[in-house]
mmCIF file of C-alpha atoms and ligand atoms in Angstrom:
data_model
loop_
_atom_site.group_PDB
_atom_site.id
_atom_site.type_symbol
_atom_site.label_atom_id
_atom_site.label_comp_id
_atom_site.label_asym_id
_atom_site.label_seq_id
_atom_site.Cartn_x
_atom_site.Cartn_y
_atom_site.Cartn_z
ATOM 1 C CA MET A 102 13.518 4.763 25.185
ATOM 2 C CA VAL A 103 12.711 7.582 22.467
ATOM 3 C CA LYS A 104 10.861 5.147 19.102
ATOM 4 C CA ARG A 105 10.979 6.853 15.749
ATOM 5 C CA LEU A 106 6.713 6.493 15.480
ATOM 6 C CA ASP A 107 6.299 7.787 19.028
ATOM 7 C CA GLY A 108 2.796 9.840 19.087
ATOM 8 C CA LYS A 109 2.033 7.884 15.673
ATOM 9 C CA ARG A 110 -1.435 6.475 15.236
ATOM 10 C CA ILE A 111 -1.519 4.936 11.882
ATOM 11 C CA MET A 112 -4.460 3.519 9.679
ATOM 12 C CA ILE A 113 -3.226 0.366 7.450
ATOM 13 C CA THR A 114 -5.196 -0.849 5.064
ATOM 14 C CA GLY A 115 -4.402 -4.572 3.420
ATOM 15 C CA ALA A 116 -2.817 -5.051 6.784
ATOM 16 C CA ALA A 117 -3.503 -8.646 7.281
ATOM 17 C CA GLN A 118 -0.421 -10.086 4.908
ATOM 18 C CA GLY A 119 2.335 -9.332 3.099
ATOM 19 C CA ILE A 120 3.607 -5.650 2.700
ATOM 20 C CA GLY A 121 0.902 -4.142 4.926
ATOM 21 C CA LEU A 122 1.476 -6.686 7.724
ATOM 22 C CA ALA A 123 5.230 -6.296 7.440
ATOM 23 C CA MET A 124 4.318 -2.440 7.898
ATOM 24 C CA ALA A 125 1.901 -2.987 10.629
ATOM 25 C CA GLU A 126 5.142 -5.045 12.551
ATOM 26 C CA ALA A 127 7.668 -2.626 11.884
ATOM 27 C CA PHE A 128 5.457 0.442 12.500
ATOM 28 C CA ALA A 129 4.049 -1.438 16.105
ATOM 29 C CA ARG A 130 7.917 -1.867 16.812
ATOM 30 C CA GLU A 131 8.998 1.855 16.669
ATOM 31 C CA GLY A 132 6.146 2.854 19.209
ATOM 32 C CA ALA A 133 3.239 3.439 16.654
ATOM 33 C CA ALA A 134 -0.405 2.653 17.732
ATOM 34 C CA LEU A 135 -2.232 1.333 14.881
ATOM 35 C CA LEU A 136 -5.813 0.390 13.196
ATOM 36 C CA LEU A 137 -5.494 -2.371 11.176
ATOM 37 C CA ILE A 138 -7.808 -2.999 8.025
ATOM 38 C CA ASP A 139 -8.700 -5.480 6.191
ATOM 39 C CA ARG A 140 -11.471 -7.784 4.335
ATOM 40 C CA ASP A 141 -9.816 -10.823 5.460
ATOM 41 C CA GLU A 142 -11.303 -11.317 8.837
ATOM 42 C CA ALA A 143 -9.522 -14.654 9.340
ATOM 43 C CA LEU A 144 -5.990 -13.331 8.607
ATOM 44 C CA LEU A 145 -6.565 -9.962 10.115
ATOM 45 C CA GLY A 146 -7.390 -11.995 13.594
ATOM 46 C CA GLU A 147 -4.282 -13.985 13.222
ATOM 47 C CA ALA A 148 -2.241 -10.930 12.588
ATOM 48 C CA THR A 149 -3.658 -8.544 15.454
ATOM 49 C CA ASN A 150 -3.353 -11.536 17.815
ATOM 50 C CA THR A 151 0.334 -12.033 17.127
ATOM 51 C CA LEU A 152 0.911 -8.244 17.157
ATOM 52 C CA ARG A 153 -0.743 -7.756 20.382
ATOM 53 C CA ALA A 154 0.974 -10.438 21.815
ATOM 54 C CA ALA A 155 4.262 -8.915 21.339
ATOM 55 C CA GLY A 156 2.913 -5.515 22.988
ATOM 56 C CA ALA A 157 1.314 -3.485 20.397
ATOM 57 C CA ARG A 158 -1.357 -1.149 20.846
ATOM 58 C CA VAL A 159 -3.759 -2.535 17.833
ATOM 59 C CA ALA A 160 -7.423 -1.859 16.919
ATOM 60 C CA ALA A 161 -8.543 -4.094 14.288
ATOM 61 C CA VAL A 162 -11.465 -3.714 11.879
ATOM 62 C CA THR A 163 -12.655 -6.064 9.059
ATOM 63 C CA ALA A 164 -13.625 -3.735 6.423
ATOM 64 C CA ASP A 165 -13.726 -3.703 2.573
ATOM 65 C CA ILE A 166 -11.824 -0.375 1.503
ATOM 66 C CA THR A 167 -14.694 0.168 -1.128
ATOM 67 C CA ASP A 168 -17.177 0.517 1.312
ATOM 68 C CA ALA A 169 -16.941 4.312 2.408
ATOM 69 C CA ALA A 170 -19.276 3.971 5.269
ATOM 70 C CA ALA A 171 -17.562 0.953 6.863
ATOM 71 C CA ILE A 172 -14.337 2.873 6.464
ATOM 72 C CA ALA A 173 -15.764 5.762 7.738
ATOM 73 C CA GLU A 174 -17.208 3.635 10.858
ATOM 74 C CA ALA A 175 -13.670 2.115 11.397
ATOM 75 C CA VAL A 176 -11.957 5.610 11.663
ATOM 76 C CA SER A 177 -14.478 6.576 14.638
ATOM 77 C CA ILE A 178 -13.882 3.485 16.228
ATOM 78 C CA ALA A 179 -9.839 4.180 16.087
ATOM 79 C CA GLY A 180 -11.140 7.449 17.623
ATOM 80 C CA ARG A 181 -12.283 5.409 20.537
ATOM 81 C CA GLU A 182 -9.715 2.627 21.033
ATOM 82 C CA ILE A 183 -6.642 4.348 20.058
ATOM 83 C CA GLY A 184 -7.379 8.352 20.571
ATOM 84 C CA GLY A 185 -7.634 9.052 16.399
ATOM 85 C CA ILE A 186 -5.753 8.826 13.373
ATOM 86 C CA ASN A 187 -2.741 11.157 12.511
ATOM 87 C CA ALA A 188 -1.058 8.882 9.902
ATOM 88 C CA LEU A 189 -2.810 6.708 6.954
ATOM 89 C CA VAL A 190 -0.964 4.005 4.474
ATOM 90 C CA ASN A 191 -3.295 3.202 1.797
ATOM 91 C CA ASN A 192 -1.529 -0.048 1.055
ATOM 92 C CA ALA A 193 -4.693 -2.438 0.323
ATOM 93 C CA GLY A 194 -4.401 -3.023 -3.610
ATOM 94 C CA VAL A 195 -5.236 -6.109 -6.153
ATOM 95 C CA ASN A 196 -3.956 -7.207 -9.395
ATOM 96 C CA VAL A 197 -6.196 -6.994 -12.364
ATOM 97 C CA PHE A 198 -4.223 -7.980 -15.516
ATOM 98 C CA ALA A 199 -5.834 -8.752 -18.914
ATOM 99 C CA GLU A 200 -5.156 -8.139 -22.527
ATOM 100 C CA PRO A 201 -6.912 -4.813 -22.968
ATOM 101 C CA LEU A 202 -9.647 -5.904 -25.524
ATOM 102 C CA ALA A 203 -9.989 -8.833 -23.289
ATOM 103 C CA SER A 204 -10.783 -6.858 -20.468
ATOM 104 C CA THR A 205 -14.244 -6.798 -18.920
ATOM 105 C CA ASP A 206 -16.089 -3.835 -17.493
ATOM 106 C CA GLU A 207 -16.583 -5.665 -14.209
ATOM 107 C CA GLU A 208 -12.442 -6.239 -14.391
ATOM 108 C CA TRP A 209 -12.170 -1.840 -14.919
ATOM 109 C CA ALA A 210 -14.774 -1.397 -12.028
ATOM 110 C CA ARG A 211 -12.842 -3.841 -9.348
ATOM 111 C CA CYS A 212 -9.729 -2.384 -10.179
ATOM 112 C CA PHE A 213 -10.724 1.430 -9.999
ATOM 113 C CA ASP A 214 -12.570 0.523 -6.622
ATOM 114 C CA ILE A 215 -10.219 -0.885 -4.734
ATOM 115 C CA ASN A 216 -7.028 0.310 -6.284
ATOM 116 C CA LEU A 217 -8.145 3.884 -6.798
ATOM 117 C CA LYS A 218 -11.366 5.080 -5.104
ATOM 118 C CA GLY A 219 -10.631 2.904 -1.667
ATOM 119 C CA ALA A 220 -7.454 4.730 -1.437
ATOM 120 C CA TRP A 221 -9.652 8.273 -1.689
ATOM 121 C CA ASN A 222 -12.288 6.606 0.926
ATOM 122 C CA CYS A 223 -9.606 6.404 3.307
ATOM 123 C CA CYS A 224 -7.996 9.828 2.833
ATOM 124 C CA ARG A 225 -11.723 11.385 2.629
ATOM 125 C CA ALA A 226 -12.277 9.501 6.287
ATOM 126 C CA VAL A 227 -9.103 10.667 7.912
ATOM 127 C CA LEU A 228 -8.162 14.169 6.449
ATOM 128 C CA PRO A 229 -10.924 15.878 8.297
ATOM 129 C CA GLY A 230 -9.471 14.711 11.442
ATOM 130 C CA MET A 231 -5.741 15.577 10.417
ATOM 131 C CA LEU A 232 -7.136 19.153 9.438
ATOM 132 C CA GLU A 233 -8.741 19.799 12.584
ATOM 133 C CA ASN A 234 -5.806 18.390 14.591
ATOM 134 C CA GLY A 235 -3.119 20.466 12.844
ATOM 135 C CA GLY A 236 -1.334 17.889 10.513
ATOM 136 C CA GLY A 237 -0.840 14.458 9.141
ATOM 137 C CA VAL A 238 0.979 12.262 6.615
ATOM 138 C CA ILE A 239 -0.749 9.938 4.336
ATOM 139 C CA LEU A 240 1.242 7.196 2.213
ATOM 140 C CA ASN A 241 -0.012 5.517 -0.920
ATOM 141 C CA ILE A 242 1.598 2.200 -1.307
ATOM 142 C CA ALA A 243 1.678 2.365 -5.104
ATOM 143 C CA SER A 244 4.042 0.262 -7.684
ATOM 144 C CA THR A 245 6.726 0.917 -10.384
ATOM 145 C CA HIS A 246 3.454 0.251 -12.224
ATOM 146 C CA ALA A 247 2.671 3.986 -11.328
ATOM 147 C CA PHE A 248 5.214 5.173 -14.345
ATOM 148 C CA THR A 249 6.082 1.975 -16.233
ATOM 149 C CA ILE A 250 4.072 -0.714 -18.172
ATOM 150 C CA ILE A 251 3.852 -4.311 -18.550
ATOM 151 C CA GLN A 252 2.024 -5.612 -21.308
ATOM 152 C CA HIS A 253 -1.057 -7.637 -20.703
ATOM 153 C CA THR A 254 -1.200 -6.368 -16.940
ATOM 154 C CA PHE A 255 -3.977 -3.560 -18.144
ATOM 155 C CA PRO A 256 -5.961 -1.685 -16.268
ATOM 156 C CA TYR A 257 -3.909 -2.342 -13.121
ATOM 157 C CA PRO A 258 -1.074 0.281 -14.094
ATOM 158 C CA LEU A 259 -3.773 2.642 -14.948
ATOM 159 C CA ALA A 260 -5.114 2.711 -11.572
ATOM 160 C CA LYS A 261 -1.721 2.999 -9.821
ATOM 161 C CA HIS A 262 -0.553 5.672 -11.944
ATOM 162 C CA ALA A 263 -3.799 7.392 -11.068
ATOM 163 C CA LEU A 264 -2.810 6.598 -7.727
ATOM 164 C CA LEU A 265 0.428 8.702 -8.024
ATOM 165 C CA GLY A 266 -1.892 11.227 -9.155
ATOM 166 C CA MET A 267 -3.963 11.358 -6.266
ATOM 167 C CA THR A 268 -0.987 11.492 -4.232
ATOM 168 C CA LYS A 269 0.391 14.678 -6.106
ATOM 169 C CA SER A 270 -2.780 16.452 -5.864
ATOM 170 C CA LEU A 271 -3.663 15.858 -2.088
ATOM 171 C CA GLY A 272 -0.203 16.623 -1.527
ATOM 172 C CA LEU A 273 -0.486 20.341 -3.035
ATOM 173 C CA GLU A 274 -4.062 20.761 -1.611
ATOM 174 C CA TYR A 275 -2.995 20.202 1.941
ATOM 175 C CA ALA A 276 0.856 21.368 2.075
ATOM 176 C CA ALA A 277 -0.124 24.583 3.970
ATOM 177 C CA LYS A 278 -2.097 22.392 6.976
ATOM 178 C CA ASP A 279 0.831 20.413 7.345
ATOM 179 C CA ILE A 280 -0.451 17.278 5.867
ATOM 180 C CA ARG A 281 2.377 15.347 3.954
ATOM 181 C CA VAL A 282 0.959 12.763 1.009
ATOM 182 C CA ASN A 283 3.378 10.823 -0.626
ATOM 183 C CA ALA A 284 3.394 7.735 -2.407
ATOM 184 C CA LEU A 285 5.767 4.508 -2.043
ATOM 185 C CA ALA A 286 6.613 2.383 -5.387
ATOM 186 C CA PRO A 287 7.851 -1.183 -4.874
ATOM 187 C CA GLY A 288 8.941 -3.243 -7.644
ATOM 188 C CA TYR A 289 8.404 -7.000 -7.281
ATOM 189 C CA VAL A 290 8.116 -8.025 -3.595
ATOM 190 C CA ALA A 291 7.634 -11.329 -2.095
ATOM 191 C CA THR A 292 3.771 -11.800 -1.188
ATOM 192 C CA GLN A 293 1.275 -13.679 -1.877
ATOM 193 C CA LYS A 294 0.406 -11.802 -4.516
ATOM 194 C CA VAL A 295 3.225 -12.451 -6.522
ATOM 195 C CA ILE A 296 2.997 -16.041 -6.016
ATOM 196 C CA ASP A 297 -0.804 -15.597 -7.439
ATOM 197 C CA TYR A 298 1.065 -14.082 -10.257
ATOM 198 C CA TRP A 299 3.693 -16.600 -10.712
ATOM 199 C CA ASN A 300 0.959 -19.145 -10.643
ATOM 200 C CA SER A 301 -1.679 -17.900 -13.601
ATOM 201 C CA PHE A 302 1.507 -18.715 -15.860
ATOM 202 C CA PRO A 303 1.962 -22.397 -16.714
ATOM 203 C CA ASP A 304 5.063 -22.828 -15.498
ATOM 204 C CA PRO A 305 5.043 -20.899 -12.718
ATOM 205 C CA GLU A 306 8.712 -22.299 -11.486
ATOM 206 C CA ALA A 307 9.877 -20.808 -15.001
ATOM 207 C CA ALA A 308 7.880 -17.574 -14.247
ATOM 208 C CA LYS A 309 9.386 -16.976 -10.948
ATOM 209 C CA ALA A 310 13.234 -17.474 -12.207
ATOM 210 C CA ASP A 311 12.064 -15.355 -15.222
ATOM 211 C CA THR A 312 11.259 -12.436 -12.478
ATOM 212 C CA MET A 313 14.337 -13.084 -10.408
ATOM 213 C CA LYS A 314 16.529 -12.513 -13.721
ATOM 214 C CA LEU A 315 14.949 -9.366 -14.187
ATOM 215 C CA HIS A 316 16.215 -7.673 -11.339
ATOM 216 C CA PRO A 317 19.750 -6.436 -11.314
ATOM 217 C CA GLY A 318 20.602 -7.727 -8.110
ATOM 218 C CA GLY A 319 18.783 -11.028 -8.937
ATOM 219 C CA ARG A 320 16.200 -11.447 -6.352
ATOM 220 C CA ILE A 321 12.783 -9.413 -5.528
ATOM 221 C CA ALA A 322 12.259 -7.281 -2.112
ATOM 222 C CA LEU A 323 11.251 -8.876 1.328
ATOM 223 C CA PRO A 324 7.950 -7.199 2.471
ATOM 224 C CA GLN A 325 10.298 -5.993 5.526
ATOM 225 C CA GLU A 326 12.487 -4.306 2.880
ATOM 226 C CA ILE A 327 9.444 -2.315 1.972
ATOM 227 C CA ALA A 328 8.319 -1.779 5.536
ATOM 228 C CA MET A 329 11.752 0.147 6.159
ATOM 229 C CA ALA A 330 11.129 2.597 3.636
ATOM 230 C CA ALA A 331 7.496 3.306 4.291
ATOM 231 C CA LEU A 332 8.554 3.406 8.057
ATOM 232 C CA PHE A 333 10.877 6.457 7.405
ATOM 233 C CA MET A 334 8.281 8.161 5.298
ATOM 234 C CA ILE A 335 5.492 7.870 7.988
ATOM 235 C CA SER A 336 8.093 9.172 10.625
ATOM 236 C CA ASP A 337 8.896 12.890 11.341
ATOM 237 C CA GLU A 338 12.479 12.059 9.817
ATOM 238 C CA CYS A 339 11.479 13.635 6.526
ATOM 239 C CA PRO A 340 9.460 16.723 7.417
ATOM 240 C CA PHE A 341 10.111 18.360 3.631
ATOM 241 C CA MET A 342 8.866 15.009 1.672
ATOM 242 C CA ASN A 343 5.927 15.601 0.186
ATOM 243 C CA ALA A 344 4.013 14.866 -3.051
ATOM 244 C CA THR A 345 6.230 12.708 -4.255
ATOM 245 C CA CYS A 346 7.210 8.941 -5.043
ATOM 246 C CA LEU A 347 10.151 6.855 -3.313
ATOM 247 C CA THR A 348 11.025 3.753 -5.579
ATOM 248 C CA VAL A 349 12.333 0.793 -4.059
ATOM 249 C CA ASP A 350 13.040 -1.651 -6.578
ATOM 250 C CA GLY A 351 16.246 -2.992 -6.252
ATOM 251 C CA GLY A 352 17.317 -1.001 -9.437
ATOM 252 C CA LEU A 353 14.765 -2.726 -11.524
ATOM 253 C CA SER A 354 12.830 0.403 -13.130
ATOM 254 C CA VAL A 355 15.674 2.131 -14.479
ATOM 255 C CA GLN A 356 17.355 -0.435 -16.712
ATOM 256 C CA GLN A 357 16.566 -0.069 -20.358
ATOM 257 C CA HIS A 358 16.351 -3.733 -20.164
ATOM 258 C CA PRO A 359 18.172 -6.344 -18.436
ATOM 259 C CA ALA A 360 21.795 -7.359 -18.847
HETATM 260 N N1 NAD B 171 3.864 -7.706 -4.162
HETATM 261 C C1 NAD B 171 3.975 -6.653 -4.830
HETATM 262 O O1 NAD B 171 5.204 -7.276 -5.654
HETATM 263 C C2 NAD B 171 3.858 -5.488 -5.004
HETATM 264 C C3 NAD B 171 4.483 -4.784 -5.808
HETATM 265 C C4 NAD B 171 4.622 -3.343 -6.042
HETATM 266 C C5 NAD B 171 3.059 -2.691 -5.145
HETATM 267 N N2 NAD B 171 2.474 -3.729 -4.657
HETATM 268 C C6 NAD B 171 1.199 -3.097 -3.885
HETATM 269 O O2 NAD B 171 1.518 -3.175 -1.862
HETATM 270 C C7 NAD B 171 0.105 -3.294 -1.895
HETATM 271 C C8 NAD B 171 0.249 -4.619 -1.434
HETATM 272 O O3 NAD B 171 0.439 -5.458 -1.632
HETATM 273 P P1 NAD B 171 0.826 -7.085 -1.223
HETATM 274 O O4 NAD B 171 1.731 -7.745 -2.503
HETATM 275 O O5 NAD B 171 1.454 -6.903 0.086
HETATM 276 O O6 NAD B 171 -0.617 -7.950 -1.150
HETATM 277 P P2 NAD B 171 -1.317 -8.989 -0.588
HETATM 278 O O7 NAD B 171 -2.245 -9.695 -1.580
HETATM 279 O O8 NAD B 171 -0.495 -10.021 -0.384
HETATM 280 O O9 NAD B 171 -1.759 -8.555 0.815
HETATM 281 C C9 NAD B 171 -3.112 -7.535 0.647
HETATM 282 C C10 NAD B 171 -3.865 -7.475 1.719
HETATM 283 O O10 NAD B 171 -5.213 -6.524 1.200
HETATM 284 C C11 NAD B 171 -6.310 -6.805 1.518
HETATM 285 N N3 NAD B 171 -7.305 -6.322 0.474
HETATM 286 C C12 NAD B 171 -7.504 -6.342 -0.866
HETATM 287 N N4 NAD B 171 -8.196 -5.741 -1.066
HETATM 288 C C13 NAD B 171 -8.896 -5.420 -0.184
HETATM 289 C C14 NAD B 171 -9.877 -4.231 -0.184
HETATM 290 N N5 NAD B 171 -10.769 -4.472 -1.031
HETATM 291 N N6 NAD B 171 -10.797 -3.869 1.104
HETATM 292 C C15 NAD B 171 -9.688 -4.738 2.261
HETATM 293 N N7 NAD B 171 -8.482 -5.515 2.181
HETATM 294 C C16 NAD B 171 -8.240 -5.603 0.963
HETATM 295 C C17 NAD B 171 -6.277 -8.400 1.274
HETATM 296 O O11 NAD B 171 -7.278 -9.398 2.038
HETATM 297 C C18 NAD B 171 -4.694 -8.844 1.904
HETATM 298 O O12 NAD B 171 -4.472 -8.896 3.269
HETATM 299 C C19 NAD B 171 -0.541 -3.237 -2.871
HETATM 300 O O13 NAD B 171 -1.515 -1.986 -3.188
HETATM 301 C C20 NAD B 171 -0.090 -3.607 -3.983
HETATM 302 O O14 NAD B 171 -0.640 -3.384 -4.926
HETATM 303 C C21 NAD B 171 2.926 -4.969 -4.623
#
């Protein structure tokens, strides 16, 4: 039976949990071979074992995306184990939230090193192979923070705005080489990252209820709902979609304000 991602060899960063793991599961079900990257060795091991037990073809490398040499090495491991990479999902990202004047240089560096430079490190590692082999696809997991701002979340949205800029820039740069570069912008998604965010408030339950109320449908996304859109964008089902961003936020970001 033909599957939607037959022939795709997809590198996913931040694949050990959350949206990254949901994408890995969805992509594997549709026939893709995977290179999973995460800096959390234990969680990555669990995810890899579960996927392999379900029959997936998976290479896994514990690496930090800020380490360009480690990422280049991971891509060469994928060359040996799954025949190279023809698709990349830049998913690893971290919240760095502060009031601007209270934020530190260390926070600024961590935010941009992971959320922007890390994604570029991965692009730089896979693009030569894509160019050599006549094409590929890159998907950057951005956020509604890539075009709207929530107060007190500085400098995270700046990095996501820049990730959207990088998407457009690389999408144009390599369009004639059959490499598509797009972004996907989730709103709130039920992952550990959001639980940690709620827990940063004095009353986490109230913070959670407030988040739900922001959404026209009264709920936030499941990671699997983001993975469904990512699967479409990484597949060959949208060959002329390039240098753009698909928002998957249940209508959150088009409201003037919640009802
Ligand atoms: N959860 C949301 O509400 C939401 C909304 C919009 C966008 N996003 C974006 O989606 C992506 C995934 O978010 P999530 O909620 O699934 O996160 P998560 O925290 O649940 O998982 C992120 C994974 O990335 C890994 N990771 C983090 N930094 C890394 C690094 N430097 N090198 C390698 N691995 C690293 C972590 O170990 C973790 O396993 C992020 O880019 C995030 O900004 C999330």
